Amino acid sequence: MRVMGVDPGLTRCGLGAVEGRPGAPLRMVAVGVVRTPAEDDIGARLVAIEAEIERWLDEIKPDAVAVERVFAQHNLRTVMGTAQASAVAITCAARRGLPVALHTPSEVKAAITGNGNADKKQVGTMVTRVLRLDAMPKPADAADALALAICHVWRGAAQNRLAQAQALAGRGRSVALQPGYRHPGAGR
């Protein structure tokens, strides 16, 4: 599975992609940051972020996109910019029919470090170890994007099976949760 992670932000939007499967070593495909000047018009900034995300989607060809879920912050201006950049990433992926998963910061931290309250350095250190990198990705937004992608690879398979089971159960069908199981009536 190839997953592109997006750590949304207007000034710095982290992008990272990994490839692998749960229980096997993961490989970093790419990592980077989209930067937009704070003095630029909001529309121009969002268009720049969209163009770079579209370029990444063309080049990386992910199977899924994992975006950090926006959470309440004390600074309304910051949360609005984060939400706007997040919406751009979700829209770009949805336009291509790619599955999009939203992961909270504490969910990602817990998956990567075992501690939902880990700091940025701990997350960066674990991303470096998990992906067997020579150096920690910089800035932290880049490491966070990789952490989102890793979290989704590790948690996504189980979440996808659960979602499939819930969808089938919602239609009154029995389900089995073995990996790769496909109900004979699924997809009709």
Tab-separated table of C-alpha atoms in Angstrom:
chain	number	residue	atom	x	y	z
A	1	MET	CA	0.000	0.000	0.000
A	2	ARG	CA	1.283	3.464	-0.877
A	3	VAL	CA	-0.026	6.277	1.322
A	4	MET	CA	0.494	10.017	1.017
A	5	GLY	CA	0.326	11.910	4.304
A	6	VAL	CA	-0.608	15.588	4.512
A	7	ASP	CA	0.146	17.755	7.544
A	8	PRO	CA	-2.006	20.745	6.540
A	9	GLY	CA	-0.980	24.349	7.026
A	10	LEU	CA	-0.973	27.579	5.066
A	11	THR	CA	2.606	28.660	5.734
A	12	ARG	CA	4.015	25.113	5.695
A	13	CYS	CA	2.051	22.110	4.438
A	14	GLY	CA	3.966	18.890	5.039
A	15	LEU	CA	3.779	16.132	2.433
A	16	GLY	CA	5.157	12.628	2.774
A	17	ALA	CA	4.609	9.248	1.185
A	18	VAL	CA	5.445	5.755	2.363
A	19	GLU	CA	4.978	2.308	0.929
A	20	GLY	CA	4.503	-0.990	2.709
A	21	ARG	CA	2.082	-3.081	4.695
A	22	PRO	CA	1.397	-3.778	8.362
A	23	GLY	CA	3.981	-6.081	9.897
A	24	ALA	CA	6.604	-5.431	7.206
A	25	PRO	CA	9.265	-2.737	6.899
A	26	LEU	CA	8.043	0.514	5.370
A	27	ARG	CA	9.871	2.542	2.736
A	28	MET	CA	9.842	6.306	2.335
A	29	VAL	CA	8.797	7.271	-1.193
A	30	ALA	CA	9.052	11.075	-0.873
A	31	VAL	CA	8.953	13.897	1.644
A	32	GLY	CA	8.656	17.663	1.345
A	33	VAL	CA	6.932	20.850	2.378
A	34	VAL	CA	4.813	23.332	0.425
A	35	ARG	CA	5.581	26.856	1.613
A	36	THR	CA	3.451	29.922	0.958
A	37	PRO	CA	4.280	33.486	2.052
A	38	ALA	CA	2.051	34.807	4.838
A	39	GLU	CA	1.734	38.148	3.036
A	40	ASP	CA	0.198	36.544	-0.089
A	41	ASP	CA	-3.547	36.549	-0.713
A	42	ILE	CA	-5.357	33.535	0.790
A	43	GLY	CA	-6.639	32.471	-2.622
A	44	ALA	CA	-3.142	32.454	-4.119
A	45	ARG	CA	-1.827	30.480	-1.167
A	46	LEU	CA	-4.520	27.802	-1.467
A	47	VAL	CA	-3.993	27.543	-5.236
A	48	ALA	CA	-0.250	27.049	-4.656
A	49	ILE	CA	-0.948	24.292	-2.121
A	50	GLU	CA	-3.441	22.652	-4.477
A	51	ALA	CA	-0.985	22.723	-7.395
A	52	GLU	CA	1.735	21.050	-5.338
A	53	ILE	CA	-0.602	18.406	-3.913
A	54	GLU	CA	-1.858	17.657	-7.440
A	55	ARG	CA	1.755	17.339	-8.632
A	56	TRP	CA	2.493	14.914	-5.781
A	57	LEU	CA	-0.605	12.858	-6.538
A	58	ASP	CA	0.478	12.630	-10.201
A	59	GLU	CA	4.017	11.559	-9.307
A	60	ILE	CA	3.450	9.441	-6.182
A	61	LYS	CA	0.249	7.696	-7.318
A	62	PRO	CA	-0.885	6.805	-3.772
A	63	ASP	CA	-3.525	4.206	-2.928
A	64	ALA	CA	-4.845	6.435	-0.127
A	65	VAL	CA	-4.327	9.868	1.420
A	66	ALA	CA	-4.071	10.456	5.176
A	67	VAL	CA	-4.728	13.999	6.406
A	68	GLU	CA	-4.331	15.344	9.921
A	69	ARG	CA	-7.748	15.997	11.426
A	70	VAL	CA	-8.117	19.642	12.378
A	71	PHE	CA	-8.669	20.133	16.082
A	72	ALA	CA	-9.626	23.192	18.122
A	73	GLN	CA	-6.771	25.504	18.944
A	74	HIS	CA	-6.675	28.741	20.885
A	75	ASN	CA	-5.621	30.669	17.793
A	76	LEU	CA	-8.701	30.812	15.526
A	77	ARG	CA	-6.659	32.224	12.644
A	78	THR	CA	-4.286	29.243	12.741
A	79	VAL	CA	-7.080	26.676	12.900
A	80	MET	CA	-8.882	28.329	9.971
A	81	GLY	CA	-5.759	28.200	7.790
A	82	THR	CA	-5.151	24.581	8.767
A	83	ALA	CA	-8.765	23.688	7.969
A	84	GLN	CA	-8.556	25.430	4.580
A	85	ALA	CA	-5.353	23.612	3.617
A	86	SER	CA	-6.886	20.352	4.853
A	87	ALA	CA	-9.943	20.894	2.651
A	88	VAL	CA	-7.694	21.425	-0.378
A	89	ALA	CA	-5.916	18.100	0.253
A	90	ILE	CA	-9.180	16.234	0.787
A	91	THR	CA	-10.679	17.744	-2.369
A	92	CYS	CA	-7.637	16.862	-4.511
A	93	ALA	CA	-7.768	13.238	-3.339
A	94	ALA	CA	-11.560	12.967	-3.646
A	95	ARG	CA	-11.447	14.361	-7.188
A	96	ARG	CA	-9.322	11.325	-8.101
A	97	GLY	CA	-11.503	8.874	-6.215
A	98	LEU	CA	-8.789	8.165	-3.647
A	99	PRO	CA	-9.802	7.108	-0.139
A	100	VAL	CA	-9.091	9.819	2.431
A	101	ALA	CA	-8.542	9.092	6.117
A	102	LEU	CA	-8.434	11.717	8.840
A	103	HIS	CA	-6.218	10.990	11.832
A	104	THR	CA	-5.992	13.132	14.966
A	105	PRO	CA	-2.571	14.303	16.158
A	106	SER	CA	-2.817	12.172	19.317
A	107	GLU	CA	-3.830	9.105	17.271
A	108	VAL	CA	-0.765	9.537	15.046
A	109	LYS	CA	1.548	10.135	18.013
A	110	ALA	CA	0.229	7.039	19.785
A	111	ALA	CA	0.641	4.896	16.661
A	112	ILE	CA	4.188	6.108	15.986
A	113	THR	CA	5.627	6.475	19.501
A	114	GLY	CA	3.211	4.629	21.769
A	115	ASN	CA	2.439	7.927	23.520
A	116	GLY	CA	-0.449	10.154	22.390
A	117	ASN	CA	1.245	13.134	24.064
A	118	ALA	CA	4.648	12.727	22.379
A	119	ASP	CA	6.440	15.881	21.294
A	120	LYS	CA	7.592	16.688	17.755
A	121	LYS	CA	11.141	15.474	18.412
A	122	GLN	CA	9.902	12.072	19.621
A	123	VAL	CA	7.696	11.718	16.527
A	124	GLY	CA	10.569	12.720	14.241
A	125	THR	CA	12.926	10.283	15.949
A	126	MET	CA	10.507	7.389	15.548
A	127	VAL	CA	9.749	8.278	11.905
A	128	THR	CA	13.510	8.217	11.274
A	129	ARG	CA	13.828	4.780	12.925
A	130	VAL	CA	10.745	3.216	11.336
A	131	LEU	CA	11.774	4.327	7.840
A	132	ARG	CA	15.485	3.620	8.481
A	133	LEU	CA	16.504	7.135	7.428
A	134	ASP	CA	19.960	8.614	7.894
A	135	ALA	CA	18.568	11.873	9.280
A	136	MET	CA	15.338	13.182	10.752
A	137	PRO	CA	13.117	14.833	8.101
A	138	LYS	CA	13.071	18.628	8.490
A	139	PRO	CA	11.074	20.692	9.171
A	140	ALA	CA	8.761	18.963	11.637
A	141	ASP	CA	5.848	19.346	9.173
A	142	ALA	CA	7.630	16.927	6.807
A	143	ALA	CA	8.180	14.363	9.585
A	144	ASP	CA	4.535	14.771	10.655
A	145	ALA	CA	3.336	14.053	7.101
A	146	LEU	CA	5.389	10.838	7.056
A	147	ALA	CA	4.008	9.945	10.504
A	148	LEU	CA	0.462	10.341	9.152
A	149	ALA	CA	1.247	8.029	6.239
A	150	ILE	CA	2.878	5.442	8.536
A	151	CYS	CA	-0.079	5.590	10.930
A	152	HIS	CA	-2.466	4.977	8.073
A	153	VAL	CA	-0.541	1.996	6.722
A	154	TRP	CA	-0.436	0.461	10.190
A	155	ARG	CA	-4.042	1.259	11.127
A	156	GLY	CA	-5.676	1.566	7.725
A	157	ALA	CA	-5.960	-2.131	6.911
A	158	ALA	CA	-7.931	-2.805	10.088
A	159	GLN	CA	-10.039	0.322	9.632
A	160	ASN	CA	-10.823	-0.618	6.020
A	161	ARG	CA	-11.947	-4.123	7.049
A	162	LEU	CA	-14.088	-2.668	9.826
A	163	ALA	CA	-15.679	-0.127	7.458
A	164	GLN	CA	-16.399	-2.885	4.933
A	165	ALA	CA	-17.943	-5.058	7.661
A	166	GLN	CA	-20.082	-2.170	8.902
A	167	ALA	CA	-21.256	-1.388	5.371
A	168	LEU	CA	-22.211	-5.023	4.774
A	169	ALA	CA	-23.836	-5.348	8.208
A	170	GLY	CA	-25.809	-2.161	7.531
A	171	ARG	CA	-27.345	-3.943	4.542
A	172	GLY	CA	-28.301	-6.896	6.728
A	173	ARG	CA	-25.548	-9.226	5.567
A	174	SER	CA	-23.299	-11.406	7.680
A	175	VAL	CA	-19.611	-10.659	7.571
A	176	ALA	CA	-16.233	-12.190	8.257
A	177	LEU	CA	-13.256	-10.008	9.099
A	178	GLN	CA	-10.428	-12.129	7.741
A	179	PRO	CA	-7.927	-10.117	5.658
A	180	GLY	CA	-8.867	-10.143	2.000
A	181	TYR	CA	-12.331	-11.599	2.665
A	182	ARG	CA	-14.859	-10.392	0.145
A	183	HIS	CA	-18.517	-11.169	0.696
A	184	PRO	CA	-20.052	-12.818	-2.395
A	185	GLY	CA	-22.697	-10.076	-2.584
A	186	ALA	CA	-20.279	-7.179	-2.064
A	187	GLY	CA	-19.923	-4.671	-4.843
A	188	ARG	CA	-23.439	-5.011	-6.237
